[in-house]
mmCIF file of C-alpha atoms in Angstrom:
data_model
loop_
_atom_site.group_PDB
_atom_site.id
_atom_site.type_symbol
_atom_site.label_atom_id
_atom_site.label_comp_id
_atom_site.label_asym_id
_atom_site.label_seq_id
_atom_site.Cartn_x
_atom_site.Cartn_y
_atom_site.Cartn_z
ATOM 1 C CA MET A 291 -45.653 6.791 61.800
ATOM 2 C CA LYS A 292 -44.180 6.438 65.730
ATOM 3 C CA LYS A 293 -44.511 3.618 65.917
ATOM 4 C CA TRP A 294 -42.883 2.729 62.651
ATOM 5 C CA ILE A 295 -40.079 4.584 64.208
ATOM 6 C CA VAL A 296 -39.747 2.912 67.380
ATOM 7 C CA LEU A 297 -39.592 -0.194 65.907
ATOM 8 C CA THR A 298 -37.232 1.018 63.442
ATOM 9 C CA LEU A 299 -34.855 1.567 66.427
ATOM 10 C CA ALA A 300 -35.532 -1.015 68.289
ATOM 11 C CA LEU A 301 -34.681 -3.893 65.256
ATOM 12 C CA ALA A 302 -31.313 -1.376 64.679
ATOM 13 C CA LEU A 303 -30.262 -1.860 67.757
ATOM 14 C CA ALA A 304 -30.836 -5.965 67.973
ATOM 15 C CA LEU A 305 -29.107 -5.548 65.441
ATOM 16 C CA SER A 306 -26.036 -4.122 66.762
ATOM 17 C CA LEU A 307 -26.217 -5.807 69.746
ATOM 18 C CA PHE A 308 -26.227 -9.145 68.000
ATOM 19 C CA ALA A 309 -23.228 -7.531 65.494
ATOM 20 C CA GLY A 310 -21.230 -8.233 68.903
ATOM 21 C CA CYS A 311 -22.140 -11.575 69.818
ATOM 22 C CA GLY A 312 -18.596 -13.792 70.008
ATOM 23 C CA LYS A 313 -16.418 -10.833 70.366
ATOM 24 C CA GLY A 314 -16.614 -10.130 73.904
ATOM 25 C CA ALA A 315 -15.629 -7.652 75.654
ATOM 26 C CA ASP A 316 -12.466 -7.333 75.407
ATOM 27 C CA ALA A 317 -11.941 -9.400 72.344
ATOM 28 C CA ASP A 318 -7.662 -8.466 71.823
ATOM 29 C CA GLU A 319 -7.722 -7.097 67.705
ATOM 30 C CA THR A 320 -4.635 -5.313 67.919
ATOM 31 C CA ASP A 321 -2.717 -6.167 64.795
ATOM 32 C CA TYR A 322 0.611 -7.694 66.826
ATOM 33 C CA ALA A 323 1.823 -9.162 63.563
ATOM 34 C CA SER A 324 3.204 -6.415 62.065
ATOM 35 C CA MET A 325 4.877 -4.845 65.112
ATOM 36 C CA SER A 326 8.964 -4.327 65.650
ATOM 37 C CA ILE A 327 10.423 -6.514 68.462
ATOM 38 C CA GLU A 328 11.278 -3.376 70.123
ATOM 39 C CA GLU A 329 7.081 -2.803 69.612
ATOM 40 C CA LEU A 330 6.331 -5.808 71.202
ATOM 41 C CA LYS A 331 8.345 -6.373 73.900
ATOM 42 C CA PRO A 332 6.753 -4.005 76.120
ATOM 43 C CA LEU A 333 3.491 -5.598 75.413
ATOM 44 C CA LEU A 334 4.657 -9.217 76.329
ATOM 45 C CA LYS A 335 3.249 -11.241 79.352
ATOM 46 C CA THR A 336 4.429 -13.876 80.351
ATOM 47 C CA VAL A 337 3.812 -16.594 83.825
ATOM 48 C CA THR A 338 6.876 -15.096 85.454
ATOM 49 C CA ASP A 339 7.674 -10.845 84.801
ATOM 50 C CA GLY A 340 10.741 -11.515 83.259
ATOM 51 C CA LYS A 341 10.631 -14.713 82.247
ATOM 52 C CA LEU A 342 9.881 -16.854 79.965
ATOM 53 C CA THR A 343 8.912 -20.661 80.868
ATOM 54 C CA VAL A 344 9.500 -23.045 78.716
ATOM 55 C CA ALA A 345 7.851 -26.878 78.986
ATOM 56 C CA THR A 346 9.510 -29.796 76.984
ATOM 57 C CA SER A 347 10.129 -33.628 77.143
ATOM 58 C CA PRO A 348 13.343 -34.750 77.282
ATOM 59 C CA ASP A 349 13.430 -38.141 75.744
ATOM 60 C CA PHE A 350 13.343 -37.138 71.910
ATOM 61 C CA ALA A 351 16.624 -36.504 69.933
ATOM 62 C CA PRO A 352 17.875 -34.476 68.613
ATOM 63 C CA TYR A 353 14.857 -32.309 69.633
ATOM 64 C CA GLU A 354 15.956 -32.877 73.611
ATOM 65 C CA PHE A 355 17.379 -34.331 75.562
ATOM 66 C CA TYR A 356 20.738 -34.748 77.912
ATOM 67 C CA SER A 357 24.239 -35.145 76.934
ATOM 68 C CA ILE A 358 26.222 -36.980 79.364
ATOM 69 C CA ASP A 359 29.916 -35.198 79.824
ATOM 70 C CA GLU A 360 33.618 -37.167 80.483
ATOM 71 C CA ASN A 361 32.559 -36.613 84.597
ATOM 72 C CA GLU A 362 28.875 -38.274 83.397
ATOM 73 C CA ASN A 363 27.306 -34.628 84.378
ATOM 74 C CA PRO A 364 23.980 -33.940 82.643
ATOM 75 C CA THR A 365 22.972 -31.044 80.135
ATOM 76 C CA LEU A 366 19.209 -30.590 78.401
ATOM 77 C CA VAL A 367 20.153 -29.898 75.088
ATOM 78 C CA GLY A 368 18.955 -29.997 71.081
ATOM 79 C CA PHE A 369 17.576 -28.156 68.891
ATOM 80 C CA ASP A 370 14.682 -26.783 70.866
ATOM 81 C CA ILE A 371 16.774 -26.003 73.354
ATOM 82 C CA ALA A 372 18.732 -23.335 71.989
ATOM 83 C CA LEU A 373 16.026 -22.115 70.310
ATOM 84 C CA ALA A 374 14.597 -21.442 73.455
ATOM 85 C CA GLN A 375 17.462 -19.708 74.918
ATOM 86 C CA TYR A 376 17.484 -18.252 71.377
ATOM 87 C CA ILE A 377 13.823 -16.177 71.709
ATOM 88 C CA ALA A 378 13.952 -16.071 75.223
ATOM 89 C CA ASP A 379 17.444 -13.397 74.171
ATOM 90 C CA TYR A 380 15.455 -12.181 71.508
ATOM 91 C CA LEU A 381 12.584 -11.621 73.543
ATOM 92 C CA GLY A 382 14.944 -10.259 76.316
ATOM 93 C CA LEU A 383 13.627 -12.672 79.214
ATOM 94 C CA GLU A 384 15.767 -14.577 81.275
ATOM 95 C CA LEU A 385 15.043 -18.565 79.885
ATOM 96 C CA GLU A 386 12.737 -21.289 82.279
ATOM 97 C CA ILE A 387 12.875 -25.116 81.064
ATOM 98 C CA ILE A 388 10.788 -27.535 82.996
ATOM 99 C CA PRO A 389 11.211 -30.718 81.314
ATOM 100 C CA MET A 390 7.830 -33.111 81.741
ATOM 101 C CA ASP A 391 6.628 -35.891 80.180
ATOM 102 C CA PHE A 392 5.461 -35.790 77.200
ATOM 103 C CA ASP A 393 1.113 -35.139 77.827
ATOM 104 C CA GLY A 394 2.207 -32.536 80.316
ATOM 105 C CA THR A 395 3.977 -30.082 78.358
ATOM 106 C CA LEU A 396 0.211 -29.727 75.782
ATOM 107 C CA SER A 397 -1.868 -29.626 79.866
ATOM 108 C CA GLU A 398 0.512 -27.489 81.389
ATOM 109 C CA LEU A 399 0.372 -25.152 78.566
ATOM 110 C CA SER A 400 -3.858 -25.331 78.231
ATOM 111 C CA ALA A 401 -3.186 -24.506 81.723
ATOM 112 C CA LYS A 402 -1.368 -21.670 81.622
ATOM 113 C CA LYS A 403 1.016 -22.935 83.929
ATOM 114 C CA VAL A 404 4.024 -22.172 80.806
ATOM 115 C CA ASP A 405 4.581 -19.339 78.134
ATOM 116 C CA LEU A 406 5.352 -21.754 75.656
ATOM 117 C CA VAL A 407 6.394 -26.196 74.163
ATOM 118 C CA LEU A 408 8.926 -26.769 72.937
ATOM 119 C CA SER A 409 8.878 -30.421 71.954
ATOM 120 C CA GLY A 410 8.896 -31.378 68.607
ATOM 121 C CA TYR A 411 4.692 -30.006 68.311
ATOM 122 C CA SER A 412 3.729 -30.671 64.548
ATOM 123 C CA PRO A 413 0.448 -28.074 63.619
ATOM 124 C CA ASP A 414 -2.083 -31.067 64.296
ATOM 125 C CA PRO A 415 -5.614 -28.411 63.648
ATOM 126 C CA THR A 416 -6.844 -30.902 66.614
ATOM 127 C CA ARG A 417 -4.673 -28.614 69.014
ATOM 128 C CA GLU A 418 -5.878 -25.429 67.629
ATOM 129 C CA ASP A 419 -8.033 -25.215 70.799
ATOM 130 C CA LYS A 420 -5.776 -25.875 73.152
ATOM 131 C CA MET A 421 -2.631 -23.982 71.712
ATOM 132 C CA ASP A 422 -1.917 -21.021 69.261
ATOM 133 C CA PHE A 423 0.595 -22.340 66.717
ATOM 134 C CA SER A 424 4.426 -20.436 65.374
ATOM 135 C CA ASP A 425 5.617 -20.244 62.441
ATOM 136 C CA ILE A 426 7.459 -23.865 61.107
ATOM 137 C CA TYR A 427 11.160 -23.728 62.505
ATOM 138 C CA TYR A 428 11.968 -27.083 61.391
ATOM 139 C CA VAL A 429 10.996 -29.567 58.958
ATOM 140 C CA GLY A 430 10.922 -33.012 59.045
ATOM 141 C CA GLY A 431 9.017 -36.433 58.405
ATOM 142 C CA GLN A 432 7.457 -39.323 60.139
ATOM 143 C CA SER A 433 8.965 -42.705 59.927
ATOM 144 C CA PHE A 434 8.242 -46.477 60.487
ATOM 145 C CA VAL A 435 10.830 -48.163 62.489
ATOM 146 C CA THR A 436 11.964 -51.831 63.249
ATOM 147 C CA VAL A 437 14.584 -53.825 64.410
ATOM 148 C CA GLN A 438 17.077 -55.918 61.522
ATOM 149 C CA ASP A 439 14.908 -58.981 62.663
ATOM 150 C CA LYS A 440 11.920 -58.238 61.632
ATOM 151 C CA ALA A 441 12.566 -55.609 58.647
ATOM 152 C CA ASP A 442 11.014 -58.167 55.572
ATOM 153 C CA SER A 443 8.742 -58.536 57.247
ATOM 154 C CA PHE A 444 7.045 -54.627 56.771
ATOM 155 C CA SER A 445 7.639 -53.492 53.180
ATOM 156 C CA THR A 446 4.576 -51.410 52.832
ATOM 157 C CA LEU A 447 2.286 -49.716 56.504
ATOM 158 C CA ALA A 448 -0.851 -52.377 54.753
ATOM 159 C CA ASP A 449 2.074 -54.891 55.923
ATOM 160 C CA ALA A 450 2.076 -53.641 59.536
ATOM 161 C CA ASN A 451 -1.821 -53.364 59.701
ATOM 162 C CA LYS A 452 -2.181 -57.414 61.675
ATOM 163 C CA ALA A 453 -3.870 -58.393 64.462
ATOM 164 C CA GLU A 454 -0.389 -59.973 65.265
ATOM 165 C CA TYR A 455 1.987 -57.722 65.878
ATOM 166 C CA GLN A 456 2.316 -54.905 68.621
ATOM 167 C CA ILE A 457 2.954 -51.414 67.339
ATOM 168 C CA GLY A 458 3.952 -48.709 69.462
ATOM 169 C CA ALA A 459 4.227 -44.680 69.279
ATOM 170 C CA GLN A 460 4.656 -41.928 71.674
ATOM 171 C CA LEU A 461 1.333 -41.396 74.250
ATOM 172 C CA GLY A 462 -0.245 -37.954 72.914
ATOM 173 C CA SER A 463 2.177 -37.999 70.065
ATOM 174 C CA ILE A 464 1.180 -37.106 66.897
ATOM 175 C CA GLN A 465 2.689 -40.789 65.526
ATOM 176 C CA ALA A 466 0.038 -42.166 68.137
ATOM 177 C CA ASP A 467 -2.440 -40.692 65.589
ATOM 178 C CA LEU A 468 -0.747 -42.164 62.594
ATOM 179 C CA ALA A 469 -0.140 -45.504 64.412
ATOM 180 C CA LYS A 470 -4.891 -45.429 64.591
ATOM 181 C CA GLU A 471 -4.863 -44.315 61.026
ATOM 182 C CA ASN A 472 -2.672 -46.316 59.262
ATOM 183 C CA THR A 473 -2.317 -50.335 60.541
ATOM 184 C CA PRO A 474 -6.118 -50.138 63.005
ATOM 185 C CA ASP A 475 -5.474 -53.340 63.487
ATOM 186 C CA ALA A 476 -2.832 -54.103 64.482
ATOM 187 C CA ASP A 477 -2.419 -53.633 68.480
ATOM 188 C CA ILE A 478 -0.927 -50.496 69.021
ATOM 189 C CA VAL A 479 0.871 -49.010 72.577
ATOM 190 C CA GLU A 480 1.313 -45.457 73.452
ATOM 191 C CA LEU A 481 4.367 -44.706 75.849
ATOM 192 C CA SER A 482 4.786 -41.755 77.718
ATOM 193 C CA LYS A 483 8.748 -41.680 76.355
ATOM 194 C CA VAL A 484 10.195 -42.595 72.736
ATOM 195 C CA THR A 485 13.600 -44.632 75.697
ATOM 196 C CA ASP A 486 10.902 -46.690 75.959
ATOM 197 C CA ILE A 487 9.057 -47.556 72.496
ATOM 198 C CA ILE A 488 12.719 -47.769 71.332
ATOM 199 C CA ALA A 489 13.581 -50.745 74.385
ATOM 200 C CA GLU A 490 10.113 -52.542 73.740
ATOM 201 C CA LEU A 491 11.447 -52.947 70.104
ATOM 202 C CA LEU A 492 14.748 -53.768 71.038
ATOM 203 C CA SER A 493 13.376 -56.362 72.892
ATOM 204 C CA GLY A 494 10.992 -58.020 70.381
ATOM 205 C CA LYS A 495 7.939 -56.975 72.702
ATOM 206 C CA LEU A 496 7.372 -54.396 69.882
ATOM 207 C CA ASP A 497 7.586 -56.061 65.999
ATOM 208 C CA GLY A 498 7.202 -51.882 64.698
ATOM 209 C CA ALA A 499 6.645 -48.014 65.884
ATOM 210 C CA PHE A 500 5.421 -44.917 64.330
ATOM 211 C CA ILE A 501 8.917 -42.315 65.879
ATOM 212 C CA GLU A 502 9.846 -38.729 63.881
ATOM 213 C CA THR A 503 12.227 -39.454 60.988
ATOM 214 C CA VAL A 504 15.452 -37.224 62.182
ATOM 215 C CA VAL A 505 14.248 -39.054 65.741
ATOM 216 C CA ALA A 506 14.191 -42.267 64.559
ATOM 217 C CA GLU A 507 17.653 -41.763 62.726
ATOM 218 C CA ALA A 508 19.383 -40.592 65.524
ATOM 219 C CA TYR A 509 18.686 -43.376 67.586
ATOM 220 C CA ALA A 510 19.335 -45.517 64.869
ATOM 221 C CA LYS A 511 22.959 -44.464 64.920
ATOM 222 C CA ASN A 512 24.019 -45.506 68.282
ATOM 223 C CA TYR A 513 21.189 -49.059 67.784
ATOM 224 C CA PRO A 514 21.982 -50.320 64.820
ATOM 225 C CA GLU A 515 19.867 -52.965 65.763
ATOM 226 C CA LEU A 516 17.131 -50.059 65.009
ATOM 227 C CA CYS A 517 15.341 -49.527 61.036
ATOM 228 C CA VAL A 518 13.976 -46.681 59.983
ATOM 229 C CA LYS A 519 12.155 -49.005 57.186
ATOM 230 C CA PHE A 520 9.991 -46.368 55.252
ATOM 231 C CA ASP A 521 8.485 -43.263 55.590
ATOM 232 C CA VAL A 522 4.890 -42.138 56.322
ATOM 233 C CA PRO A 523 2.488 -39.753 54.623
ATOM 234 C CA TYR A 524 1.884 -36.961 56.906
ATOM 235 C CA GLU A 525 -0.009 -33.760 55.955
ATOM 236 C CA GLN A 526 1.273 -31.393 58.369
ATOM 237 C CA GLU A 527 5.339 -32.511 58.140
ATOM 238 C CA GLY A 528 6.891 -29.503 60.256
ATOM 239 C CA SER A 529 7.665 -28.150 63.709
ATOM 240 C CA VAL A 530 6.499 -25.563 65.427
ATOM 241 C CA VAL A 531 6.541 -23.895 68.799
ATOM 242 C CA GLY A 532 2.984 -24.004 71.201
ATOM 243 C CA VAL A 533 2.589 -20.535 72.159
ATOM 244 C CA SER A 534 -0.547 -20.418 75.645
ATOM 245 C CA LYS A 535 -3.165 -19.652 73.392
ATOM 246 C CA GLY A 536 -4.799 -15.474 72.938
ATOM 247 C CA ASN A 537 -0.815 -14.551 73.992
ATOM 248 C CA GLY A 538 -1.036 -12.283 70.363
ATOM 249 C CA ALA A 539 2.181 -10.192 71.438
ATOM 250 C CA LEU A 540 4.021 -13.239 72.158
ATOM 251 C CA LEU A 541 2.966 -15.629 69.654
ATOM 252 C CA ALA A 542 4.471 -12.432 67.447
ATOM 253 C CA ALA A 543 7.159 -11.964 69.089
ATOM 254 C CA VAL A 544 8.039 -15.690 69.205
ATOM 255 C CA ASN A 545 7.424 -15.633 65.313
ATOM 256 C CA LEU A 546 9.945 -13.094 64.625
ATOM 257 C CA ALA A 547 12.573 -14.265 66.464
ATOM 258 C CA ILE A 548 11.759 -17.868 64.820
ATOM 259 C CA ALA A 549 12.868 -15.408 61.366
ATOM 260 C CA ALA A 550 15.655 -14.058 62.527
ATOM 261 C CA ALA A 551 17.136 -18.020 63.645
ATOM 262 C CA LYS A 552 16.441 -18.932 60.246
ATOM 263 C CA GLU A 553 17.851 -15.741 58.312
ATOM 264 C CA ASP A 554 21.122 -15.749 60.918
ATOM 265 C CA GLY A 555 22.406 -19.142 60.303
ATOM 266 C CA SER A 556 21.111 -20.072 63.652
ATOM 267 C CA MET A 557 18.673 -22.820 63.070
ATOM 268 C CA ASP A 558 21.005 -24.866 61.102
ATOM 269 C CA GLU A 559 24.018 -24.368 63.141
ATOM 270 C CA PHE A 560 21.425 -26.157 65.707
ATOM 271 C CA VAL A 561 20.421 -28.546 63.965
ATOM 272 C CA ALA A 562 23.535 -29.582 62.990
ATOM 273 C CA GLU A 563 25.152 -30.000 66.534
ATOM 274 C CA ALA A 564 22.385 -31.178 68.341
ATOM 275 C CA ASN A 565 22.909 -33.940 65.567
ATOM 276 C CA THR A 566 26.490 -34.343 66.954
ATOM 277 C CA LEU A 567 25.134 -34.855 70.237
ATOM 278 C CA ALA A 568 22.659 -37.227 69.759
ATOM 279 C CA GLU A 569 25.764 -39.333 68.693
ATOM 280 C CA GLY A 570 27.545 -39.108 71.917
ATOM 281 C CA ASN A 571 26.550 -40.301 75.525
ATOM 282 C CA THR A 572 23.011 -39.485 76.002
ATOM 283 C CA TYR A 573 20.212 -40.093 78.078
ATOM 284 C CA GLU A 574 16.754 -39.467 77.093
ATOM 285 C CA GLY A 575 13.898 -38.673 80.154
ATOM 286 C CA LEU A 576 13.500 -37.466 83.013
ATOM 287 C CA LEU A 577 16.422 -37.224 85.651
ATOM 288 C CA ASP A 578 15.846 -38.548 89.341
ATOM 289 C CA ASN A 579 16.603 -36.099 91.934
ATOM 290 C CA GLN A 580 20.068 -37.537 92.223
ATOM 291 C CA GLY A 581 20.143 -36.658 88.337
#
């Protein structure tokens, strides 16, 4: 009888230990999503106290780019930049934006060197191990782009899927995945900046490219030689803020800020203003030391 009791207790202990596996001693099960912004603010943890550090790749108008004024002075603008400022203000934090190449934004966030990335990110499931996704703040689409002189060659994606064509996409982007998925037989060229893709299209070195629709349309307004040929199917349409992995309080606060920006009409204003600025004198890419 005693032996049976001992075995029972041992089994119960083993089961309790097994049930605890995977949760970790410091697992955070706090329901941040149910909290108000006033409740969340004291819980916010950022890379630098009192600051919201945001990485972005400024070659993606109208999301993020430089607007050049009459004195040739560049200002970082775009609806991602405006949203970043709105989020920082909503959270009661000072905004610090760090421009970098697109593929660097993901690595910096994954290494927890920045709090957020705002760079036209889509909620691609392959990125879930490196970032947490906010709610969608903007719904766009994907397009296949070429130049007017080659437009008749591409009626469908199948037309672009030939070894004779060079098809461009931004390095590390959703568009690069779409290129590999839809035109695997083509020579896929991944470049670090969208501006480089546009330049290669205009020079004839690329035959076509995968670019987000609103971005492609912004470029087409400035370069009439470009042709936004047709939509590219993509299930994960929409843009999200990438949040440092495991930072539940910050994720919940960002979602509240996004909801507020959409509800009070600010998001629509950000998009409209960014589209207007994108039609003016712009620069897309990283600035040198002289600006």
